[in-house]
Tab-separated table of C-alpha atoms and ligand atoms in Angstrom:
chain	number	residue	atom	x	y	z
H	69	UNK	CA	23.751	7.252	3.753
H	70	UNK	CA	22.275	4.091	4.665
H	71	UNK	CA	20.396	4.450	7.153
H	72	UNK	CA	15.827	4.011	6.065
H	73	UNK	CA	13.540	5.009	9.201
H	74	UNK	CA	12.252	1.448	9.947
H	75	UNK	CA	9.798	0.393	7.459
H	76	UNK	CA	6.446	1.223	8.682
H	77	UNK	CA	7.346	4.556	9.868
H	78	UNK	CA	8.382	7.650	7.899
H	79	UNK	CA	10.392	11.560	8.248
H	80	UNK	CA	7.620	14.147	7.565
H	81	UNK	CA	10.065	17.193	6.235
H	82	UNK	CA	8.925	20.668	5.050
H	83	UNK	CA	6.633	21.689	3.152
H	84	UNK	CA	4.417	18.476	3.728
H	85	UNK	CA	5.273	18.495	7.403
H	86	UNK	CA	3.840	22.364	8.292
H	87	UNK	CA	-0.103	21.161	6.509
H	88	UNK	CA	1.058	18.993	10.071
H	89	UNK	CA	1.780	21.142	11.669
H	90	UNK	CA	-1.413	23.497	10.931
H	91	UNK	CA	-3.828	20.518	11.312
H	92	UNK	CA	-2.508	20.083	15.002
H	93	UNK	CA	-3.219	23.884	15.398
H	94	UNK	CA	-6.487	22.793	13.955
H	95	UNK	CA	-7.634	20.533	16.473
H	96	UNK	CA	-6.304	22.085	19.413
H	97	UNK	CA	-8.603	24.967	18.590
H	98	UNK	CA	-11.138	22.349	18.419
H	99	UNK	CA	-10.585	20.665	21.538
H	100	UNK	CA	-9.845	23.777	23.069
H	101	UNK	CA	-13.605	25.162	22.217
H	102	UNK	CA	-14.996	22.137	23.668
H	103	UNK	CA	-13.698	22.189	26.886
H	104	UNK	CA	-10.763	19.455	26.889
H	105	UNK	CA	-7.500	20.390	28.857
H	106	UNK	CA	-4.100	18.487	27.342
H	107	UNK	CA	-3.453	15.750	28.996
H	108	UNK	CA	0.308	14.255	28.871
H	109	UNK	CA	1.098	10.286	28.725
H	110	UNK	CA	4.156	8.338	28.499
H	111	UNK	CA	4.785	6.686	25.182
H	112	UNK	CA	5.205	3.326	27.422
H	113	UNK	CA	3.365	1.770	29.767
H	114	UNK	CA	2.489	-1.660	31.413
H	115	UNK	CA	2.238	-4.702	28.854
H	116	UNK	CA	-0.416	-5.645	31.326
H	117	UNK	CA	-2.265	-2.148	31.047
H	118	UNK	CA	-2.930	-3.381	26.863
H	119	UNK	CA	-4.228	-6.810	27.701
H	120	UNK	CA	-6.268	-6.041	30.557
H	121	UNK	CA	-7.545	-2.879	29.215
H	122	UNK	CA	-7.561	-3.578	24.966
H	123	UNK	CA	-8.286	-7.546	25.217
H	124	UNK	CA	-6.000	-9.860	25.233
H	125	UNK	CA	-7.653	-11.786	22.083
H	126	UNK	CA	-7.871	-8.269	19.885
H	127	UNK	CA	-5.134	-8.414	16.794
H	128	UNK	CA	-3.413	-4.956	18.357
H	129	UNK	CA	-2.639	-7.032	21.641
H	130	UNK	CA	-2.084	-10.715	19.902
H	131	UNK	CA	-0.035	-9.834	17.120
H	132	UNK	CA	0.744	-5.475	17.182
H	133	UNK	CA	2.156	-4.948	19.994
H	134	UNK	CA	5.988	-3.633	20.642
H	135	UNK	CA	6.701	-5.470	23.694
H	136	UNK	CA	10.192	-5.739	25.526
H	137	UNK	CA	11.558	-6.533	28.886
H	138	UNK	CA	13.385	-3.644	29.967
H	139	UNK	CA	16.490	-3.325	31.958
H	140	UNK	CA	14.313	-3.924	35.126
H	141	UNK	CA	12.760	-6.614	33.734
H	142	UNK	CA	9.207	-5.403	34.010
H	143	UNK	CA	7.571	-6.225	30.572
H	144	UNK	CA	7.045	-2.830	28.921
H	145	UNK	CA	4.831	-1.908	25.137
H	146	UNK	CA	4.881	0.966	23.372
H	147	UNK	CA	1.022	2.562	23.490
H	148	UNK	CA	-0.773	0.934	20.731
H	149	UNK	CA	-3.539	3.100	21.400
H	150	UNK	CA	-4.522	6.086	24.070
H	151	UNK	CA	-7.887	5.642	25.977
H	152	UNK	CA	-5.982	2.716	28.360
H	153	UNK	CA	-3.445	5.015	29.246
H	154	UNK	CA	-5.927	8.220	29.471
H	155	UNK	CA	-8.042	6.048	32.007
H	156	UNK	CA	-5.083	5.181	33.391
H	157	UNK	CA	-3.774	8.614	34.689
H	158	UNK	CA	-7.359	9.402	35.377
H	159	UNK	CA	-7.599	6.897	38.034
H	160	UNK	CA	-4.270	7.577	39.214
H	161	UNK	CA	-5.310	11.371	39.852
H	162	UNK	CA	-7.771	10.201	42.203
H	163	UNK	CA	-10.598	12.823	40.568
H	164	UNK	CA	-13.925	12.132	41.455
H	165	UNK	CA	-16.815	13.360	38.709
H	166	UNK	CA	-16.436	14.644	34.918
H	167	UNK	CA	-13.015	15.108	33.751
H	168	UNK	CA	-11.921	15.765	30.371
H	169	UNK	CA	-8.593	15.144	28.110
H	170	UNK	CA	-7.310	15.997	24.956
H	171	UNK	CA	-4.008	14.108	23.585
H	172	UNK	CA	-1.962	13.855	20.432
H	173	UNK	CA	1.299	12.185	19.865
H	174	UNK	CA	2.742	8.832	18.110
H	175	UNK	CA	1.083	5.595	18.435
H	176	UNK	CA	2.724	1.982	17.622
H	177	UNK	CA	0.899	-1.497	16.096
H	178	UNK	CA	3.035	-3.949	13.802
H	179	UNK	CA	1.289	-4.360	11.124
H	180	UNK	CA	1.979	-4.811	7.118
H	181	UNK	CA	2.297	-0.641	5.921
H	182	UNK	CA	0.554	0.834	3.157
H	183	UNK	CA	-0.448	4.307	2.659
H	184	UNK	CA	-2.288	4.722	5.869
H	185	UNK	CA	-1.578	2.480	7.474
H	186	UNK	CA	1.609	2.909	9.173
H	187	UNK	CA	3.612	1.133	12.659
H	188	UNK	CA	4.011	4.311	13.596
H	189	UNK	CA	1.166	6.452	13.209
H	190	UNK	CA	-0.014	9.634	14.692
H	191	UNK	CA	-3.434	10.170	16.736
H	192	UNK	CA	-4.997	13.170	18.090
H	193	UNK	CA	-7.890	12.218	20.712
H	194	UNK	CA	-10.274	12.973	23.494
H	195	UNK	CA	-11.122	11.147	26.747
H	196	UNK	CA	-14.662	12.005	28.625
H	197	UNK	CA	-14.487	10.446	31.976
H	198	UNK	CA	-17.008	9.470	34.868
H	199	UNK	CA	-19.546	10.704	32.671
H	200	UNK	CA	-22.686	8.416	31.857
H	201	UNK	CA	-25.271	10.353	29.732
H	202	UNK	CA	-26.211	10.107	25.944
H	203	UNK	CA	-25.304	13.881	26.192
H	204	UNK	CA	-21.624	13.231	26.782
H	205	UNK	CA	-21.710	10.751	23.899
H	206	UNK	CA	-23.144	13.356	21.575
H	207	UNK	CA	-20.618	15.761	22.747
H	208	UNK	CA	-17.830	13.866	21.982
H	209	UNK	CA	-19.100	12.596	18.540
H	210	UNK	CA	-20.018	16.622	17.208
H	211	UNK	CA	-16.512	17.414	18.299
H	212	UNK	CA	-14.448	14.891	15.814
H	213	UNK	CA	-16.834	15.428	13.005
H	214	UNK	CA	-16.543	19.606	13.419
H	215	UNK	CA	-13.115	19.213	13.146
H	216	UNK	CA	-13.160	17.028	10.441
H	217	UNK	CA	-15.389	18.809	8.313
H	218	UNK	CA	-13.296	22.306	8.699
H	219	UNK	CA	-10.650	20.606	8.281
H	220	UNK	CA	-12.201	19.205	5.150
H	221	UNK	CA	-12.040	15.238	4.568
H	222	UNK	CA	-13.760	14.812	1.569
H	223	UNK	CA	-16.825	12.621	1.115
H	224	UNK	CA	-16.953	12.633	5.255
H	225	UNK	CA	-19.487	9.961	7.041
H	226	UNK	CA	-19.712	9.433	10.181
H	227	UNK	CA	-20.716	5.621	11.363
H	228	UNK	CA	-22.550	4.529	14.720
H	229	UNK	CA	-23.651	1.588	16.389
H	230	UNK	CA	-24.590	0.311	19.884
H	231	UNK	CA	-22.306	-2.519	21.132
H	232	UNK	CA	-24.847	-3.135	24.053
H	233	UNK	CA	-23.777	-3.443	27.488
H	234	UNK	CA	-22.808	-6.133	30.883
H	235	UNK	CA	-26.653	-7.319	30.918
H	236	UNK	CA	-27.516	-7.323	27.367
H	237	UNK	CA	-24.469	-8.387	25.314
H	238	UNK	CA	-23.680	-11.574	26.969
H	239	UNK	CA	-27.319	-12.464	25.158
H	240	UNK	CA	-26.132	-12.162	22.260
H	241	UNK	CA	-22.804	-13.213	22.136
H	242	UNK	CA	-24.151	-16.694	23.266
H	243	UNK	CA	-26.247	-16.818	20.140
H	244	UNK	CA	-23.499	-15.409	18.052
H	245	UNK	CA	-21.384	-18.190	19.040
H	246	UNK	CA	-24.087	-20.732	17.828
H	247	UNK	CA	-24.511	-19.233	14.551
H	248	UNK	CA	-20.297	-18.990	14.091
H	249	UNK	CA	-20.207	-22.734	15.155
H	250	UNK	CA	-22.920	-23.708	12.730
H	251	UNK	CA	-20.094	-21.995	9.837
H	252	UNK	CA	-16.707	-22.982	11.708
H	253	UNK	CA	-15.681	-25.208	8.565
H	254	UNK	CA	-15.915	-22.078	6.229
H	255	UNK	CA	-14.026	-19.708	8.866
H	256	UNK	CA	-9.564	-19.644	9.431
H	257	UNK	CA	-8.330	-21.623	12.078
H	258	UNK	CA	-7.343	-18.122	14.183
H	259	UNK	CA	-11.395	-17.189	13.813
H	260	UNK	CA	-12.133	-20.755	14.969
H	261	UNK	CA	-10.447	-20.456	17.977
H	262	UNK	CA	-11.912	-17.135	18.557
H	263	UNK	CA	-15.367	-19.152	18.762
H	264	UNK	CA	-15.068	-19.491	21.930
H	265	UNK	CA	-12.869	-16.797	23.640
H	266	UNK	CA	-14.572	-13.828	22.229
H	267	UNK	CA	-16.942	-14.396	18.854
H	268	UNK	CA	-17.299	-10.870	18.577
H	269	UNK	CA	-13.060	-10.063	17.237
H	270	UNK	CA	-14.433	-12.818	14.060
H	271	UNK	CA	-16.213	-10.488	13.258
H	272	UNK	CA	-13.979	-8.065	12.623
H	273	UNK	CA	-11.538	-10.758	11.401
H	274	UNK	CA	-10.112	-9.552	7.599
H	275	UNK	CA	-10.728	-12.920	5.995
H	276	UNK	CA	-13.561	-13.957	7.694
H	277	UNK	CA	-15.317	-10.933	8.675
H	278	UNK	CA	-17.013	-10.337	5.229
H	279	UNK	CA	-17.833	-13.986	4.392
H	280	UNK	CA	-20.462	-13.474	7.845
H	281	UNK	CA	-23.294	-11.053	6.156
H	282	UNK	CA	-25.943	-12.936	7.536
H	283	UNK	CA	-24.749	-12.904	11.087
H	284	UNK	CA	-27.339	-11.963	14.060
H	285	UNK	CA	-26.271	-8.210	15.085
H	286	UNK	CA	-26.045	-6.854	18.695
H	287	UNK	CA	-28.658	-3.971	17.847
H	288	UNK	CA	-31.492	-6.382	18.042
H	289	UNK	CA	-30.973	-7.348	21.241
H	290	UNK	CA	-30.198	-4.601	22.814
H	291	UNK	CA	-31.547	-3.521	26.805
H	292	UNK	CA	-34.063	-1.063	27.128
H	293	UNK	CA	-31.585	1.068	29.132
H	294	UNK	CA	-29.174	0.488	25.960
H	295	UNK	CA	-32.039	0.762	23.393
H	296	UNK	CA	-33.107	4.609	24.705
H	297	UNK	CA	-29.425	5.266	24.945
H	298	UNK	CA	-29.046	4.328	21.297
H	299	UNK	CA	-31.819	6.493	20.355
H	300	UNK	CA	-30.923	9.827	22.542
H	301	UNK	CA	-27.738	9.467	21.183
H	302	UNK	CA	-29.206	9.504	17.876
H	303	UNK	CA	-31.884	12.309	18.515
H	304	UNK	CA	-29.011	14.398	20.381
H	305	UNK	CA	-27.421	14.204	16.788
H	306	UNK	CA	-30.206	15.286	14.348
H	307	UNK	CA	-31.013	18.074	16.683
H	308	UNK	CA	-27.115	19.133	16.639
H	309	UNK	CA	-27.159	18.729	13.081
H	310	UNK	CA	-24.570	16.369	12.752
H	311	UNK	CA	-25.282	13.560	9.564
H	312	UNK	CA	-24.739	10.130	10.577
H	313	UNK	CA	-25.516	6.559	9.173
H	314	UNK	CA	-26.248	3.294	11.373
H	315	UNK	CA	-23.843	0.384	10.624
H	316	UNK	CA	-24.932	-2.478	12.924
H	317	UNK	CA	-22.106	-4.299	11.886
H	318	UNK	CA	-19.878	-1.585	13.494
H	319	UNK	CA	-18.023	-3.508	16.508
H	320	UNK	CA	-14.256	-1.986	16.666
H	321	UNK	CA	-11.169	-3.844	16.916
H	322	UNK	CA	-10.710	-3.141	20.791
H	323	UNK	CA	-12.693	-4.996	23.347
H	324	UNK	CA	-13.922	-1.921	25.677
H	325	UNK	CA	-16.454	-0.769	23.917
H	326	UNK	CA	-20.020	-0.812	25.091
H	327	UNK	CA	-23.316	1.225	24.472
H	328	UNK	CA	-21.738	3.412	21.793
H	329	UNK	CA	-19.338	2.450	18.503
H	330	UNK	CA	-18.579	5.133	16.306
H	331	UNK	CA	-16.223	5.538	13.395
H	332	UNK	CA	-15.490	8.600	11.063
H	333	UNK	CA	-14.951	7.141	7.175
H	334	UNK	CA	-13.361	9.239	4.277
H	335	UNK	CA	-14.995	7.838	1.676
H	336	UNK	CA	-12.578	9.385	-0.443
H	337	UNK	CA	-9.882	7.355	0.655
H	338	UNK	CA	-9.027	3.644	-0.100
H	339	UNK	CA	-11.952	1.692	1.335
H	340	UNK	CA	-9.403	-0.501	3.177
H	341	UNK	CA	-7.655	2.225	5.378
H	342	UNK	CA	-10.917	4.760	5.359
H	343	UNK	CA	-11.594	5.248	8.565
H	344	UNK	CA	-10.282	8.366	9.883
H	345	UNK	CA	-11.274	8.379	13.410
H	346	UNK	CA	-13.029	5.856	15.191
H	347	UNK	CA	-14.552	5.792	19.010
H	348	UNK	CA	-17.333	4.914	21.883
H	349	UNK	CA	-18.123	4.374	25.337
H	350	UNK	CA	-16.462	1.952	27.601
H	351	UNK	CA	-17.995	1.819	31.058
H	352	UNK	CA	-16.293	-1.195	32.070
H	353	UNK	CA	-12.437	-0.044	31.076
H	354	UNK	CA	-11.965	1.239	34.610
H	355	UNK	CA	-12.748	-1.595	36.211
H	356	UNK	CA	-11.029	-3.369	33.607
H	357	UNK	CA	-7.513	-2.364	34.845
H	358	UNK	CA	-8.268	-2.687	38.146
H	359	UNK	CA	-9.711	0.969	38.993
H	360	UNK	CA	-13.302	1.848	40.779
H	361	UNK	CA	-16.394	2.217	37.704
H	362	UNK	CA	-15.978	5.206	35.826
H	363	UNK	CA	-17.598	5.450	32.450
H	364	UNK	CA	-16.518	6.933	29.761
H	365	UNK	CA	-16.612	8.236	26.516
H	366	UNK	CA	-14.110	9.350	23.872
H	367	UNK	CA	-12.577	8.428	20.211
H	368	UNK	CA	-9.289	9.245	18.527
H	369	UNK	CA	-8.404	10.946	15.008
H	370	UNK	CA	-5.738	8.994	12.674
H	371	UNK	CA	-3.610	11.874	11.554
H	372	UNK	CA	-1.520	10.244	8.847
H	373	UNK	CA	-4.804	9.367	7.017
H	374	UNK	CA	-6.779	12.729	7.545
H	375	UNK	CA	-3.303	14.345	5.824
H	376	UNK	CA	-3.498	11.531	3.246
H	377	UNK	CA	-7.355	12.790	2.384
H	378	UNK	CA	-7.089	16.724	3.156
H	379	UNK	CA	-3.458	16.632	1.117
H	380	UNK	CA	-3.737	20.077	2.174
H	381	UNK	CA	-0.940	22.818	1.031
H	382	UNK	CA	-0.438	25.256	2.854
H	383	UNK	CA	1.119	28.893	2.332
H	384	UNK	CA	4.874	29.912	3.782
H	385	UNK	CA	5.305	30.310	7.402
H	386	UNK	CA	7.362	33.534	7.149
H	387	UNK	CA	6.261	36.957	7.351
H	388	UNK	CA	9.496	38.031	5.787
H	389	UNK	CA	12.967	37.927	4.778
H	390	UNK	CA	15.489	39.797	5.485
H	391	UNK	CA	18.391	39.982	2.855
H	392	UNK	CA	20.744	42.116	4.868
H	393	UNK	CA	23.562	44.078	2.880
H	394	UNK	CA	26.332	43.663	5.747
H	395	UNK	CA	26.868	40.425	6.582
H	396	UNK	CA	24.819	38.338	9.467
H	397	UNK	CA	26.010	39.238	12.178
H	398	UNK	CA	24.097	42.839	11.622
H	399	UNK	CA	20.548	40.759	10.394
H	400	UNK	CA	20.897	37.779	13.807
H	401	UNK	CA	19.983	41.383	15.101
H	402	UNK	CA	17.434	43.300	13.143
H	403	UNK	CA	15.912	39.689	12.861
H	404	UNK	CA	15.580	39.087	16.214
H	405	UNK	CA	14.157	42.440	16.916
H	406	UNK	CA	11.775	42.147	14.265
H	407	UNK	CA	10.751	38.624	15.761
H	408	UNK	CA	10.017	39.762	19.488
H	409	UNK	CA	7.748	42.138	18.135
H	410	UNK	CA	5.734	39.065	16.261
H	411	UNK	CA	6.778	39.031	12.913
H	412	UNK	CA	8.207	35.311	11.549
H	413	UNK	CA	11.465	36.230	10.106
H	414	UNK	CA	14.099	34.273	8.455
H	415	UNK	CA	17.718	35.030	7.539
H	416	UNK	CA	20.866	34.272	5.882
H	417	UNK	CA	22.951	33.554	8.469
H	418	UNK	CA	26.275	32.411	6.424
H	419	UNK	CA	26.922	35.383	4.890
H	420	UNK	CA	26.452	34.511	1.191
H	421	UNK	CA	25.742	36.846	-1.342
H	422	UNK	CA	22.918	39.071	-2.048
H	423	UNK	CA	21.881	37.925	-4.766
H	424	UNK	CA	21.800	34.234	-2.878
H	425	UNK	CA	19.870	35.594	-0.578
H	426	UNK	CA	17.288	37.045	-2.518
H	427	UNK	CA	17.206	33.812	-4.148
H	428	UNK	CA	16.513	31.835	-1.130
H	429	UNK	CA	13.632	34.311	0.087
H	430	UNK	CA	12.094	33.934	-3.360
H	431	UNK	CA	12.485	30.180	-3.130
H	432	UNK	CA	10.571	30.052	0.262
H	433	UNK	CA	8.164	32.016	-0.854
H	434	UNK	CA	8.281	34.953	2.239
H	435	UNK	CA	5.391	37.078	0.634
H	436	UNK	CA	7.882	39.828	1.590
H	437	UNK	CA	11.406	40.671	1.241
H	438	UNK	CA	13.169	42.908	3.935
H	439	UNK	CA	16.609	44.829	2.793
H	440	UNK	CA	18.780	45.514	6.159
H	441	UNK	CA	21.016	48.118	4.663
H	442	UNK	CA	22.644	49.107	8.109
H	443	UNK	CA	22.497	50.838	11.552
H	444	UNK	CA	20.929	53.750	10.622
H	445	UNK	CA	19.644	53.898	7.624
H	446	UNK	CA	15.494	52.825	7.103
H	447	UNK	CA	14.882	49.359	5.869
H	448	UNK	CA	13.950	48.990	2.337
H	449	UNK	CA	10.412	46.827	2.507
H	450	UNK	CA	9.516	44.925	-1.172
H	451	UNK	CA	6.582	43.153	-1.574
H	452	UNK	CA	5.014	42.502	-5.138
H	453	UNK	CA	3.138	45.695	-5.223
H	454	UNK	CA	5.741	48.309	-4.198
H	455	UNK	CA	8.395	49.151	-1.498
H	456	UNK	CA	8.718	51.253	1.384
H	457	UNK	CA	11.188	52.343	3.693
H	458	UNK	CA	10.816	52.138	7.304
H	459	UNK	CA	13.103	52.631	10.982
H	460	UNK	CA	13.659	49.026	11.900
H	461	UNK	CA	11.530	49.890	15.002
H	462	UNK	CA	8.143	50.586	12.853
H	463	UNK	CA	8.999	48.022	10.574
H	464	UNK	CA	5.796	45.249	12.609
H	465	UNK	CA	3.150	48.674	12.761
H	466	UNK	CA	3.993	48.531	8.602
H	467	UNK	CA	3.010	44.748	8.446
H	468	UNK	CA	-0.359	45.379	10.373
H	469	UNK	CA	-1.597	48.347	8.711
H	470	UNK	CA	-0.289	46.795	5.254
H	471	UNK	CA	-2.598	43.610	6.288
V	171	LIG	P1	-8.954	2.620	16.455
V	171	LIG	O1	-10.121	2.436	15.838
V	171	LIG	O2	-7.783	1.171	16.621
V	171	LIG	O3	-9.621	3.492	18.300
V	171	LIG	O4	-7.618	3.776	15.703
V	171	LIG	C1	-8.198	5.222	15.887
V	171	LIG	C2	-7.799	5.745	14.079
V	171	LIG	O5	-6.184	5.716	14.635
V	171	LIG	C3	-7.933	4.987	13.458
V	171	LIG	O6	-9.462	5.345	12.871
V	171	LIG	C4	-6.976	5.575	11.876
V	171	LIG	O7	-7.079	6.324	11.762
V	171	LIG	C5	-5.856	5.749	13.108
V	171	LIG	N1	-4.988	4.673	12.514
V	171	LIG	C6	-5.170	3.171	13.660
V	171	LIG	N2	-4.540	2.289	13.431
V	171	LIG	C7	-3.468	2.973	12.627
V	171	LIG	C8	-2.530	2.598	12.075
V	171	LIG	N3	-1.751	1.898	11.838
V	171	LIG	N4	-1.835	3.416	10.936
V	171	LIG	C9	-2.222	4.933	10.800
V	171	LIG	N5	-3.816	4.923	11.569
V	171	LIG	C10	-3.365	3.990	11.748
V	171	LIG	C11	-8.583	3.780	18.960
V	171	LIG	O8	-6.897	3.787	19.218
V	171	LIG	C12	-9.099	4.356	20.101
V	171	LIG	N6	-8.448	3.901	21.069
V	171	LIG	C13	-9.969	5.300	19.905
V	171	LIG	C14	-10.722	5.713	21.157
V	171	LIG	C15	-10.441	6.468	21.834
V	171	LIG	N7	-11.850	5.154	22.227
V	171	LIG	C16	-12.149	5.328	22.894
V	171	LIG	N8	-11.542	6.619	23.185
């Protein structure tokens, strides 16, 4: 067949997909431990939501969105990120007070594809809404750190910065603007255009950011309350024994951040794509999308990058392969009974020879082969270490005691 997946998208098949499944299960377990229930939000949203939420001078919004007009003439966009949609859902729910949500799924950005930078990629994340305290930030940051440590991202480093708030940031932005004006001749046209509109985005530019090593730093311009918040977040992380590195150049690519911003970096990955996750506080986002004031904090992790960096091998998901000497109809009934007892069992539906079935069992890496000889006959249980015989209804208890 000549069809290929669209550029920058992937088919993930077994056995690699089994590593994904395990990583997602592990994620669910950590999100549940921290009290984050699942939220399901649409993959398409009004284009306005991202323009107003993520910011219409960000690269994500100006260059990377998959936007189209639907049959009803509305402009809709495949979600490039999850925070705007989750905050919209929170506001629509009418909930008052602290509210937690975990999400996972595909996201879309029209980027130049390479390893770890895809046009369709998979994120898991959390948002914690209607919370103001530094304890909320610390809890969120810790959750991502514990999960990434548990799954084994090598050379994991947490970087953290503060981006100030509506009081202190404008003063800093003015100073940054003057600094950039003085350097305007060295900048690309697209950065020069941003000096007036959104100078912070110039620092985030791939072409110009690295040239601006001596730019003014937000951290030197924080107001007293932002300083106190930032210092408390750092102290709490130290108490939680979550190691971090301060990075006063960390600005993040989305406009909604205030105060805390952080990234989880996998130093073993290629430097251009080594952020395995990122997040921060966004105290003005809910209002920016037309809602009431509802400060929040959250993060998203890039599962494609996590899988690249851990490259883990997952054991076979089968407990046993059922080989039938009496054809597939019998095997279907026997396998069903074992599955209802909780075992992970597969068998051949196509009536192939016993020899061929044994070959499939070994290719599948099944640790146990169950030979079905027919009604009334005990099942022949074959393992690497020996054999046993049990009636069908006792096979699952044999598994429980054998393990
Ligand atoms: P982000 O930094 O844009 O933040 O994305 C989070 C993570 O998603 C990145 O660190 C990266 O691992 C992964 N990622 C992003 N783009 C791609 C891509 N094209 N290919 C592969 N992986 C990618 C956000 O999306 C925010 N919504 C995070 C957040 C939640 N902030 C507060 N709450």
